[in-house]
Coordinates of C-alpha atoms in Angstrom, one line a residue:
Chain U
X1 CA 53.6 104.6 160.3
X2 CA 50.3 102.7 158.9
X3 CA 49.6 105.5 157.1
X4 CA 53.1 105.4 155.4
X5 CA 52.7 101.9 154.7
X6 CA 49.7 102.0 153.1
X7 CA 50.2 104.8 151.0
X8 CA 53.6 102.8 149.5
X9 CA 51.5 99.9 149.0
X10 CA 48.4 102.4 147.4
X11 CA 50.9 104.4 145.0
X12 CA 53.1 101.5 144.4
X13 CA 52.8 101.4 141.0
X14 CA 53.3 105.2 140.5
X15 CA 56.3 105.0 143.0
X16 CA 58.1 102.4 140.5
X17 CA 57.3 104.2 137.6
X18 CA 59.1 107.2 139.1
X19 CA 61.8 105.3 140.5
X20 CA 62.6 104.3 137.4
X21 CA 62.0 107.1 135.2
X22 CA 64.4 109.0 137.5
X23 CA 66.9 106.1 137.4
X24 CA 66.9 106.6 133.7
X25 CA 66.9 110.5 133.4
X26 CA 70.2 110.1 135.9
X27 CA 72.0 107.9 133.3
X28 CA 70.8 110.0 130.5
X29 CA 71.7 113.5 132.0
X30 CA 75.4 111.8 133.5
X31 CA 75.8 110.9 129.7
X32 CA 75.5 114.3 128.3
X33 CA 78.9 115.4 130.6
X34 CA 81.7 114.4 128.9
X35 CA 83.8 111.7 130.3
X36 CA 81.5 110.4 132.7
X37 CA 79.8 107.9 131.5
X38 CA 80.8 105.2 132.7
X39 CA 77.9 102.6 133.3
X40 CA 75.5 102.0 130.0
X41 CA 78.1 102.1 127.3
X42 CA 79.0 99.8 124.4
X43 CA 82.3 98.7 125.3
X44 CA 81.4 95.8 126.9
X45 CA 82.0 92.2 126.7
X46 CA 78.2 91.7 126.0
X47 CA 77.4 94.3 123.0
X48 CA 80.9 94.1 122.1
X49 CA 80.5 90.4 121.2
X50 CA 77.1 90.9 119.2
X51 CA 78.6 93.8 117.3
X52 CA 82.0 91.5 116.4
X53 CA 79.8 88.6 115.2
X54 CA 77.9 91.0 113.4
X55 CA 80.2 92.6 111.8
X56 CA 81.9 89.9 110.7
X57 CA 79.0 89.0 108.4
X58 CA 78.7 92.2 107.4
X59 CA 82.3 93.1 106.6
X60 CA 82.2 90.9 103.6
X61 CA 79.4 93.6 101.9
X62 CA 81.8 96.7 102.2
X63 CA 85.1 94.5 101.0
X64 CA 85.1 96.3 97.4
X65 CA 84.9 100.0 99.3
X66 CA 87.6 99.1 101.9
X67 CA 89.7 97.6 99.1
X68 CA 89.9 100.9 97.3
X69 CA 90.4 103.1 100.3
X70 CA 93.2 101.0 101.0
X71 CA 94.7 101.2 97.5
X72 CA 94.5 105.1 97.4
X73 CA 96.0 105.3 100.9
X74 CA 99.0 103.1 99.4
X75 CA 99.3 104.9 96.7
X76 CA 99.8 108.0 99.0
X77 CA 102.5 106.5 100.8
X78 CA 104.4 105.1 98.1
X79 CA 104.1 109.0 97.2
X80 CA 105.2 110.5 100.1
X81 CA 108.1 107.1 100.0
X82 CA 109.5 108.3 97.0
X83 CA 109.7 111.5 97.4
X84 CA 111.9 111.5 100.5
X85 CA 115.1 112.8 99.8
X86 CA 117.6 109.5 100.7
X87 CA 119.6 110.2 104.4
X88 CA 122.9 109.6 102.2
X89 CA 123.0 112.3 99.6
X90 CA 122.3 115.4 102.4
X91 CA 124.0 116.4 105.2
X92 CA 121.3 118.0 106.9
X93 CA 119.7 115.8 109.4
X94 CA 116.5 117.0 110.8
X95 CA 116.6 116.4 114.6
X96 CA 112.9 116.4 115.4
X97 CA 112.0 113.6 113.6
X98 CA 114.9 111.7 115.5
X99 CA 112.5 109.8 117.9
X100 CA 109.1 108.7 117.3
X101 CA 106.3 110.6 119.2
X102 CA 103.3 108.7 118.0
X103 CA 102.1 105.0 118.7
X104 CA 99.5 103.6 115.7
X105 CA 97.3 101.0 116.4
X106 CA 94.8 99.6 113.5
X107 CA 91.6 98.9 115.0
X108 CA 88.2 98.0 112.9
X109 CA 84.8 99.8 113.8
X110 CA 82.3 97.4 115.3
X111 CA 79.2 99.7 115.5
X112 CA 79.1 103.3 113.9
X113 CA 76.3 105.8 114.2
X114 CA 75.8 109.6 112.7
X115 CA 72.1 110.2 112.6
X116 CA 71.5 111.2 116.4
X117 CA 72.6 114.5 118.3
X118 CA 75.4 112.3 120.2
X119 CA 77.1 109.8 118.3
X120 CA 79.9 107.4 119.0
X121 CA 81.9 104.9 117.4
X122 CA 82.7 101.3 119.2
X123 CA 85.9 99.5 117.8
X124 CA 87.7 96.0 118.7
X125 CA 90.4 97.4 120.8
X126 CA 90.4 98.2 124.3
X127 CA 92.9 98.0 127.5
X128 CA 94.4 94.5 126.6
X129 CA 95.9 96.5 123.5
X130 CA 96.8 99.2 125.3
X131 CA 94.3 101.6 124.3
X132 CA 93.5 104.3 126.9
X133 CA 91.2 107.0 127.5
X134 CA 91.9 110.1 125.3
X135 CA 94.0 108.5 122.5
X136 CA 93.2 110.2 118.7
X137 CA 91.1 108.1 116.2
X138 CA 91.6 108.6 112.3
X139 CA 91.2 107.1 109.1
X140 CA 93.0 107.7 105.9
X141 CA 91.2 110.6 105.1
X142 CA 90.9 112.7 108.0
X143 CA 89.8 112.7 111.5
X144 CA 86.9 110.2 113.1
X145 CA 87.5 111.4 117.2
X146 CA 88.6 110.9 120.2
X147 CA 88.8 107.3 122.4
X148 CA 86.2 108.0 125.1
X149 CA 85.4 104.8 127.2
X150 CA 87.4 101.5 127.2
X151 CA 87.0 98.0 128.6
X152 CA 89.3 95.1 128.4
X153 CA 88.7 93.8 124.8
X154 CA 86.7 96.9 122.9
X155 CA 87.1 100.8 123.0
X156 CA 84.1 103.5 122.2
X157 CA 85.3 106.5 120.3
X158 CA 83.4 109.7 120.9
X159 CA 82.7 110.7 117.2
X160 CA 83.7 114.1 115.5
X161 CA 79.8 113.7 114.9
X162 CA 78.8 114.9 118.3
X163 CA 78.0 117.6 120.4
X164 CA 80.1 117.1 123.2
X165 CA 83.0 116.6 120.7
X166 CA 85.6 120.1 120.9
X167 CA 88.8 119.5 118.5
X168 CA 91.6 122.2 118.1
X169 CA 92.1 122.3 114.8
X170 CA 94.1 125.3 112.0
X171 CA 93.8 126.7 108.7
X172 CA 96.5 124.8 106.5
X173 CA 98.1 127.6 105.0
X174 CA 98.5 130.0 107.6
X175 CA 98.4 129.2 111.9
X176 CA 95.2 130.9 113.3
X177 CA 93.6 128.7 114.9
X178 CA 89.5 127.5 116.0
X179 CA 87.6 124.7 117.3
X180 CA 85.7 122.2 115.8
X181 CA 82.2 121.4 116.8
X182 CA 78.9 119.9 115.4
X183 CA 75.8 121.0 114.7
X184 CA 73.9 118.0 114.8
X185 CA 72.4 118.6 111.1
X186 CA 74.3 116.9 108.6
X187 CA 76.7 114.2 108.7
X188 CA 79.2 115.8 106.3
X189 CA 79.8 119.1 107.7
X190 CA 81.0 120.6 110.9
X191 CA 81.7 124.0 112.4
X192 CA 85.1 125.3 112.9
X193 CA 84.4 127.9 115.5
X194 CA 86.4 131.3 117.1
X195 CA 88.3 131.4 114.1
X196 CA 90.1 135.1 114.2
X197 CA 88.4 137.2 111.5
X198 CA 92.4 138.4 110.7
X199 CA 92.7 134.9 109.4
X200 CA 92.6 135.0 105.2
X201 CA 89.5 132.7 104.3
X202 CA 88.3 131.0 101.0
X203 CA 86.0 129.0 100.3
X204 CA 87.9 125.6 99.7
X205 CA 91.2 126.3 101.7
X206 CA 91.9 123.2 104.0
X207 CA 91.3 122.5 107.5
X208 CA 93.9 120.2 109.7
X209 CA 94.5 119.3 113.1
X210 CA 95.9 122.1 115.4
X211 CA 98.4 120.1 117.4
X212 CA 97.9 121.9 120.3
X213 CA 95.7 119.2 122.5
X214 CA 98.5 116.4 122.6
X215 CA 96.0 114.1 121.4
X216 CA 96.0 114.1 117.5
X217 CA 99.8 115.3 116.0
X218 CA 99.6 118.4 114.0
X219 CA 98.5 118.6 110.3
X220 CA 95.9 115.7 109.8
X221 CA 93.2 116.2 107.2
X222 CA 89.8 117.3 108.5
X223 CA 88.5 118.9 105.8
X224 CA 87.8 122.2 103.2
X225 CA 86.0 125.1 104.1
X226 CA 82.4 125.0 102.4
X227 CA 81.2 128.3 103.8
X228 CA 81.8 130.8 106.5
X229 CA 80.2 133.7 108.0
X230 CA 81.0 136.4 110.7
X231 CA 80.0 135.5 114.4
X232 CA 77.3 137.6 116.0
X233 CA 80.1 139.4 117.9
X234 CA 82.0 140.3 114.7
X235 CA 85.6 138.9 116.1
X236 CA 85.3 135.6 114.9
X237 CA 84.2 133.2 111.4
X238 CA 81.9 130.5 111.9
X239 CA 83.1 128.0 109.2
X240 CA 81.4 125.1 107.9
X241 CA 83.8 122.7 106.9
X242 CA 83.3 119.4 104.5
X243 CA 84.6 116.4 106.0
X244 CA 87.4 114.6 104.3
X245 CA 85.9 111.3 105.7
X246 CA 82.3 110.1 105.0
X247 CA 81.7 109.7 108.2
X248 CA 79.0 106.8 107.1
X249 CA 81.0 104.6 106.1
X250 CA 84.0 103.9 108.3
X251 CA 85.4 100.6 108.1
X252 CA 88.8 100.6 109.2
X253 CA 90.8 103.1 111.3
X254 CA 93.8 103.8 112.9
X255 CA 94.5 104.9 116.9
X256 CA 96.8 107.3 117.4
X257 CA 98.9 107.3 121.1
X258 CA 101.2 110.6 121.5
X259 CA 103.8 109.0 123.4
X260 CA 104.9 112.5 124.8
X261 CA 101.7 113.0 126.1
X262 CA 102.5 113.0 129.8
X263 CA 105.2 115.2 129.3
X264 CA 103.5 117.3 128.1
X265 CA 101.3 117.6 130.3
X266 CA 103.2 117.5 133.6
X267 CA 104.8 120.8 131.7
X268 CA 101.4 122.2 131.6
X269 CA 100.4 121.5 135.0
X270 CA 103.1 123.1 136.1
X271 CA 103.1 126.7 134.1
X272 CA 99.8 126.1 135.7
X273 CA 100.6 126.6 139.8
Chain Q
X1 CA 51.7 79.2 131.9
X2 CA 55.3 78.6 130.9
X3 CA 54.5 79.0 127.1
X4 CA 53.5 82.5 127.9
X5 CA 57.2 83.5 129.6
X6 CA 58.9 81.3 127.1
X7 CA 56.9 83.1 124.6
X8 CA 57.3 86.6 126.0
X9 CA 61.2 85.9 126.9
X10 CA 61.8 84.9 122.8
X11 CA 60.2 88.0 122.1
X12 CA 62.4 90.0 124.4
X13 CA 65.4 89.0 123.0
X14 CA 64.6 88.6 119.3
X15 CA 63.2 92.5 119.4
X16 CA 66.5 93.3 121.3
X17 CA 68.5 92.2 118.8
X18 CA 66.5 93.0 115.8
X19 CA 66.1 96.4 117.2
X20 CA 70.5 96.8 117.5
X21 CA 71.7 94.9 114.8
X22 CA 69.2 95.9 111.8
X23 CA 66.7 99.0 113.0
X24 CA 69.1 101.1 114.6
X25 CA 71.5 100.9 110.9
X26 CA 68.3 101.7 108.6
X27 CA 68.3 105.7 108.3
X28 CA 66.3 106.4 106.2
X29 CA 66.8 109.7 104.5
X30 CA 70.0 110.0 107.0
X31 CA 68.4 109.9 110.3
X32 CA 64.8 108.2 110.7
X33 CA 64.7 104.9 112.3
X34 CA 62.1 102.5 113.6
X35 CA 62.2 101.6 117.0
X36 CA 60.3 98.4 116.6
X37 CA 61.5 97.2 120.3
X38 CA 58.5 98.7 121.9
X39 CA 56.2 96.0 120.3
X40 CA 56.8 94.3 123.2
X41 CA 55.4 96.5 125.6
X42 CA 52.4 97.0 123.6
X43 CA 52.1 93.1 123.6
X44 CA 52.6 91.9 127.7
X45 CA 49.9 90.4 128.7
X46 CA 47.0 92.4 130.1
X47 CA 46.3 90.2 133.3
X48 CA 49.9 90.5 134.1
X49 CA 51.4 93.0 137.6
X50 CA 51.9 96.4 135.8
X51 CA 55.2 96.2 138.1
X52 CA 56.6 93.4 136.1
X53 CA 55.9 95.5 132.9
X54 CA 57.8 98.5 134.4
X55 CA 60.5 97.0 135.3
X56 CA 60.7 94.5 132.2
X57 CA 60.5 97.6 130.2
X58 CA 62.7 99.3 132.3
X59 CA 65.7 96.6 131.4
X60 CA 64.8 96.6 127.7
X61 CA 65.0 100.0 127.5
X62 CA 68.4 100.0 129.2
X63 CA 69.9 97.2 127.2
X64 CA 68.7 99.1 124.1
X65 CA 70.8 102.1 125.8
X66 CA 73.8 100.2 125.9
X67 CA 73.9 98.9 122.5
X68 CA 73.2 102.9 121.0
X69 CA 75.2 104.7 123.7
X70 CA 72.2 106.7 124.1
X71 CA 72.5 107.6 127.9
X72 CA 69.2 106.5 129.5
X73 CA 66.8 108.1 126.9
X74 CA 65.9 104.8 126.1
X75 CA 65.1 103.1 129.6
X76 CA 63.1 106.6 130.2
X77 CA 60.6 106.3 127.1
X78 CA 59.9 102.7 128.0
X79 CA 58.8 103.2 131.3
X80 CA 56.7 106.1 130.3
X81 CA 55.4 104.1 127.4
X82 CA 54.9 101.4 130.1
X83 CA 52.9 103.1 132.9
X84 CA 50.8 105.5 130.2
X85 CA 49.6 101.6 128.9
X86 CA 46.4 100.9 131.2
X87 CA 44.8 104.5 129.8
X88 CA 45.9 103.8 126.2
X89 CA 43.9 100.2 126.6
X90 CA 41.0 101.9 127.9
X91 CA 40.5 104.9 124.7
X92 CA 41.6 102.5 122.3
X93 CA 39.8 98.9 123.5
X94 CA 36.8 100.6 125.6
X95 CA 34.7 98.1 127.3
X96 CA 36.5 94.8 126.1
X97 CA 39.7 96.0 128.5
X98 CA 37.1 96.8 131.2
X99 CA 35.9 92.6 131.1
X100 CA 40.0 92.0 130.8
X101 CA 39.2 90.2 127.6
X102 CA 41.1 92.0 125.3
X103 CA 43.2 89.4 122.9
X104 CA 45.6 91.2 120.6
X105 CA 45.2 88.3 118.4
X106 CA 41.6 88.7 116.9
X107 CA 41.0 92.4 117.9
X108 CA 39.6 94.9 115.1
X109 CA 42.4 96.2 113.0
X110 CA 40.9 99.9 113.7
X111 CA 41.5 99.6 118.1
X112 CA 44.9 98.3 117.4
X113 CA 45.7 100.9 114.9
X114 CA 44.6 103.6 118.0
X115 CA 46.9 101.6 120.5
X116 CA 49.6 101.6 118.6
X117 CA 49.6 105.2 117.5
X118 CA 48.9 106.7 120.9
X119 CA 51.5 104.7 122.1
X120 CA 54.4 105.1 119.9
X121 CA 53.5 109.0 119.3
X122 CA 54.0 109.3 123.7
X123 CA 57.6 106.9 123.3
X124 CA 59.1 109.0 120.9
X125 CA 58.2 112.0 122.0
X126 CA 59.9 111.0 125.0
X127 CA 62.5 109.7 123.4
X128 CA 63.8 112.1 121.4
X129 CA 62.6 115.4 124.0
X130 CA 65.1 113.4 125.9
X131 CA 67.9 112.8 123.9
X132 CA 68.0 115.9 121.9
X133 CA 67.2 117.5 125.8
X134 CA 67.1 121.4 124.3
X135 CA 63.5 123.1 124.8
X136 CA 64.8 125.4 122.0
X137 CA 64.7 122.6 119.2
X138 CA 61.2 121.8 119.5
X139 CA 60.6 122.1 115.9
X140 CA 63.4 119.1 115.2
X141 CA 62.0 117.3 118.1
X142 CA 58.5 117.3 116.5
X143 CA 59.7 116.7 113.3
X144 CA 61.7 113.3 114.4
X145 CA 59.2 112.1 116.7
X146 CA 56.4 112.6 113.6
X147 CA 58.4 110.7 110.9
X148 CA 59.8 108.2 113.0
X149 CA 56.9 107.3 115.0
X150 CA 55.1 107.0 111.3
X151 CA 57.6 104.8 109.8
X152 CA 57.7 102.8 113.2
X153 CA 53.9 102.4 113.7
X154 CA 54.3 100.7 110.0
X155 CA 56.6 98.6 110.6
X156 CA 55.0 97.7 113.8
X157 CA 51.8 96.9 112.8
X158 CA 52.8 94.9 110.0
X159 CA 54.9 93.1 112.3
X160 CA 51.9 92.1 114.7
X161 CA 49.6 90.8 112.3
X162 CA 52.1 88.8 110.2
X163 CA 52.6 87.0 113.4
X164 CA 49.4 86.8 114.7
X165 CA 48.0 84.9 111.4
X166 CA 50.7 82.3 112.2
X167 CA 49.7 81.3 115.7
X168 CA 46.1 80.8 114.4

């Protein structure tokens, strides 16, 4: 028991050292699962509040940027407004559009990142807005990702800009369909994966959102198709795709809640059994 | 006695948030970033319980964590940084660590150049084994840990003596 003692008290320092290290190298490896990690994130009251503060100095530098992001998404809308065919003068009413499936929120980013191998997003909602694990991020443009960790006042959004990061997502013109992934090299592109090699590719053909995860509603913007090449198997394109959104500058964004969500899935689960 | 944790506490907190709110947002050339933080680790006092170091580094690591939603990559690399410091004192200082007189303030420009290379070159190695965490990308991991630890041992040493000729 002396012995014991006296070996803690010798190695002390060296026993710290690895306490800690292998404190660390726990939150570091519980991080790289994906929706685990819980503990060290930045949505929370205390980097929350330094980011706000900060970026409410800092907001005033990108005004002129945000300004014009906003007039080209109004001018969009006031597109797609005028060219709706009025409810009076047709007789055909389309029934799915009857109820609303999808809940927006506007939320501004607080702390953005896209030079390391994982990067996330933190914005200035959280539970007290309703904002829940899982809900779709996007921006005018395209897609940013998917909300990933929430506390009461501020939300963290796991970035399209990260490795963990998996988003079903189509060609535009015809249905096949692929996932979206990163690379971790370049903050414009990403790789559209297990794309059928039946599908018809060009380079510059669109990408959108698959609407088959219940999170983001089919047909939002990601991006065009850059590049592509066969896979090593031969079944499937690799394609590198460039991002609608410059995913560097992000100032405001919208949160996206499919209402129909636990429908869905309880239909799911239950094909399931 | 109480200067020196005032002192040292300041300098916590102002590399904190110097670190988070302006280093982390510089990337240069899309992705190379000082990580100026560790200044503190390489200035704790010398007389001072290496298990107040560790842990001290420990929580600046983690804090720096938090506000990067890095994992623990941070924490890890400080506490290496940390426990390697005693050796690095004793290649880069030689006999003045041995006679515990070394003062950061009015050593030669060449010792501290040693210190601080050594000991940024082992944090971000760390570092960035860590958060990339993929034996097969060794060649990225060598290339970010070379610039970045060049850009931060700059930054870092500039940083020490502009404060040191103020306290003079």
């Amino acid at each position: 028991m002396q012995q014991i003692f006296n070996f803690v008290i010798r190695n002390k320092t060296f026993l710290l050292f690895l306490l800690l290290f292998c404190i660390s190298l726990g939150f570091t490896i519980q991080s790289h699962s994906y929706h685990k990690s819980t503990f060290i994130n930045s949505a929370n009251a205390l980097t929350g509040g330094v980011y706000g503060t900060v970026n409410s100095i800092d907001e005033y530098f990108g005004l002129k940027d945000q300004n014009e992001l906003l007039l080209e998404e109004n001018r969009r809308l006031r597109r797609q407004l005028l060219n709706i065919p009025s409810a009076s003068d047709s007789s055909y009413i389309d029934t799915s559009y009857s109820k609303v499936p999808y809940r927006i929120t506007s939320a501004e980013v607080y702390k953005n990142s896209y030079s390391r191998m994982n990067n996330y997003l933190t914005l200035n909602k959280g539970k007290n807005d309703s904002i829940k694990q899982d809900f779709g991020v996007i921006t005018s443009n395209g897609i940013v990702g998917i909300i990933d960790n929430t506390s009461n006042n501020y939300s963290r959004v796991l970035s399209i800009l990260n490795k963990k990061s998996r988003i079903n997502a189509k060609l535009k013109n015809t249905n096949h369909i692929g996932s979206l992934t990163w690379d971790g090299k370049s903050s414009q592109f990403t790789q559209l994966i297990d794309v059928s090699n039946f599908a018809p590719i060009k380079v510059g053909d669109t990408i959108v959102t698959g609407g088959q995860s219940a999170i983001f509603p089919k047909g939002i913007n990601i991006g065009v198709i850059d590049d592509f090449k066969t896979d090593i198997g031969g079944d499937t394109y690799i394609i590198q795709v460039k991002l609608f959104n410059d995913m560097t500058n992000i100032g405001a964004v919208y949160i996206i809640e499919n209402l129909d969500k636990e429908e869905i899935k309880s239909l799911e689960m239950m094909t399931d059994d | 006695m109480t200067s020196t944790v005032g002192i040292h506490t300041i300098r916590f907190i102002v590399l904190l948030l110097v670190q988070v709110v302006i280093c982390n947002n510089i990337n240069f050339l899309g992705y190379i970033n000082p990580y100026i933080y560790i200044i503190f680790i390489f200035l704790f006092p010398i007389r001072d319980n290496r298990l107040t170091l560790l842990l001290l580094s420990f929580l600046l690591g983690l804090f720096i964590d938090m506000f990067s939603d890095s994992g623990g990559v941070h924490a890890a690399a400080s506490v290496v940084l940390a426990y390697a410091r005693p050796v690095l004192l004793k290649t880069s200082f030689g006999m003045l660590y041995e006679h515990q007189s070394v003062k950061f303030t009015t050593t030669d420009i060449g010792s501290l150049f040693t210190y601080i290379t050594f000991g940024t070159l082992i944090h971000h190695l760390t570092l960035f084994s860590l958060e990339i965490f993929n034996i097969s990308s060794i060649l990225l991991i060598l290339k970010k840990t070379l610039f970045s630890s060049t850009f931060t041992i700059i930054v870092s040493i500039l940083i020490i003596i502009l404060f040191s000729r103020n306290r003079k």
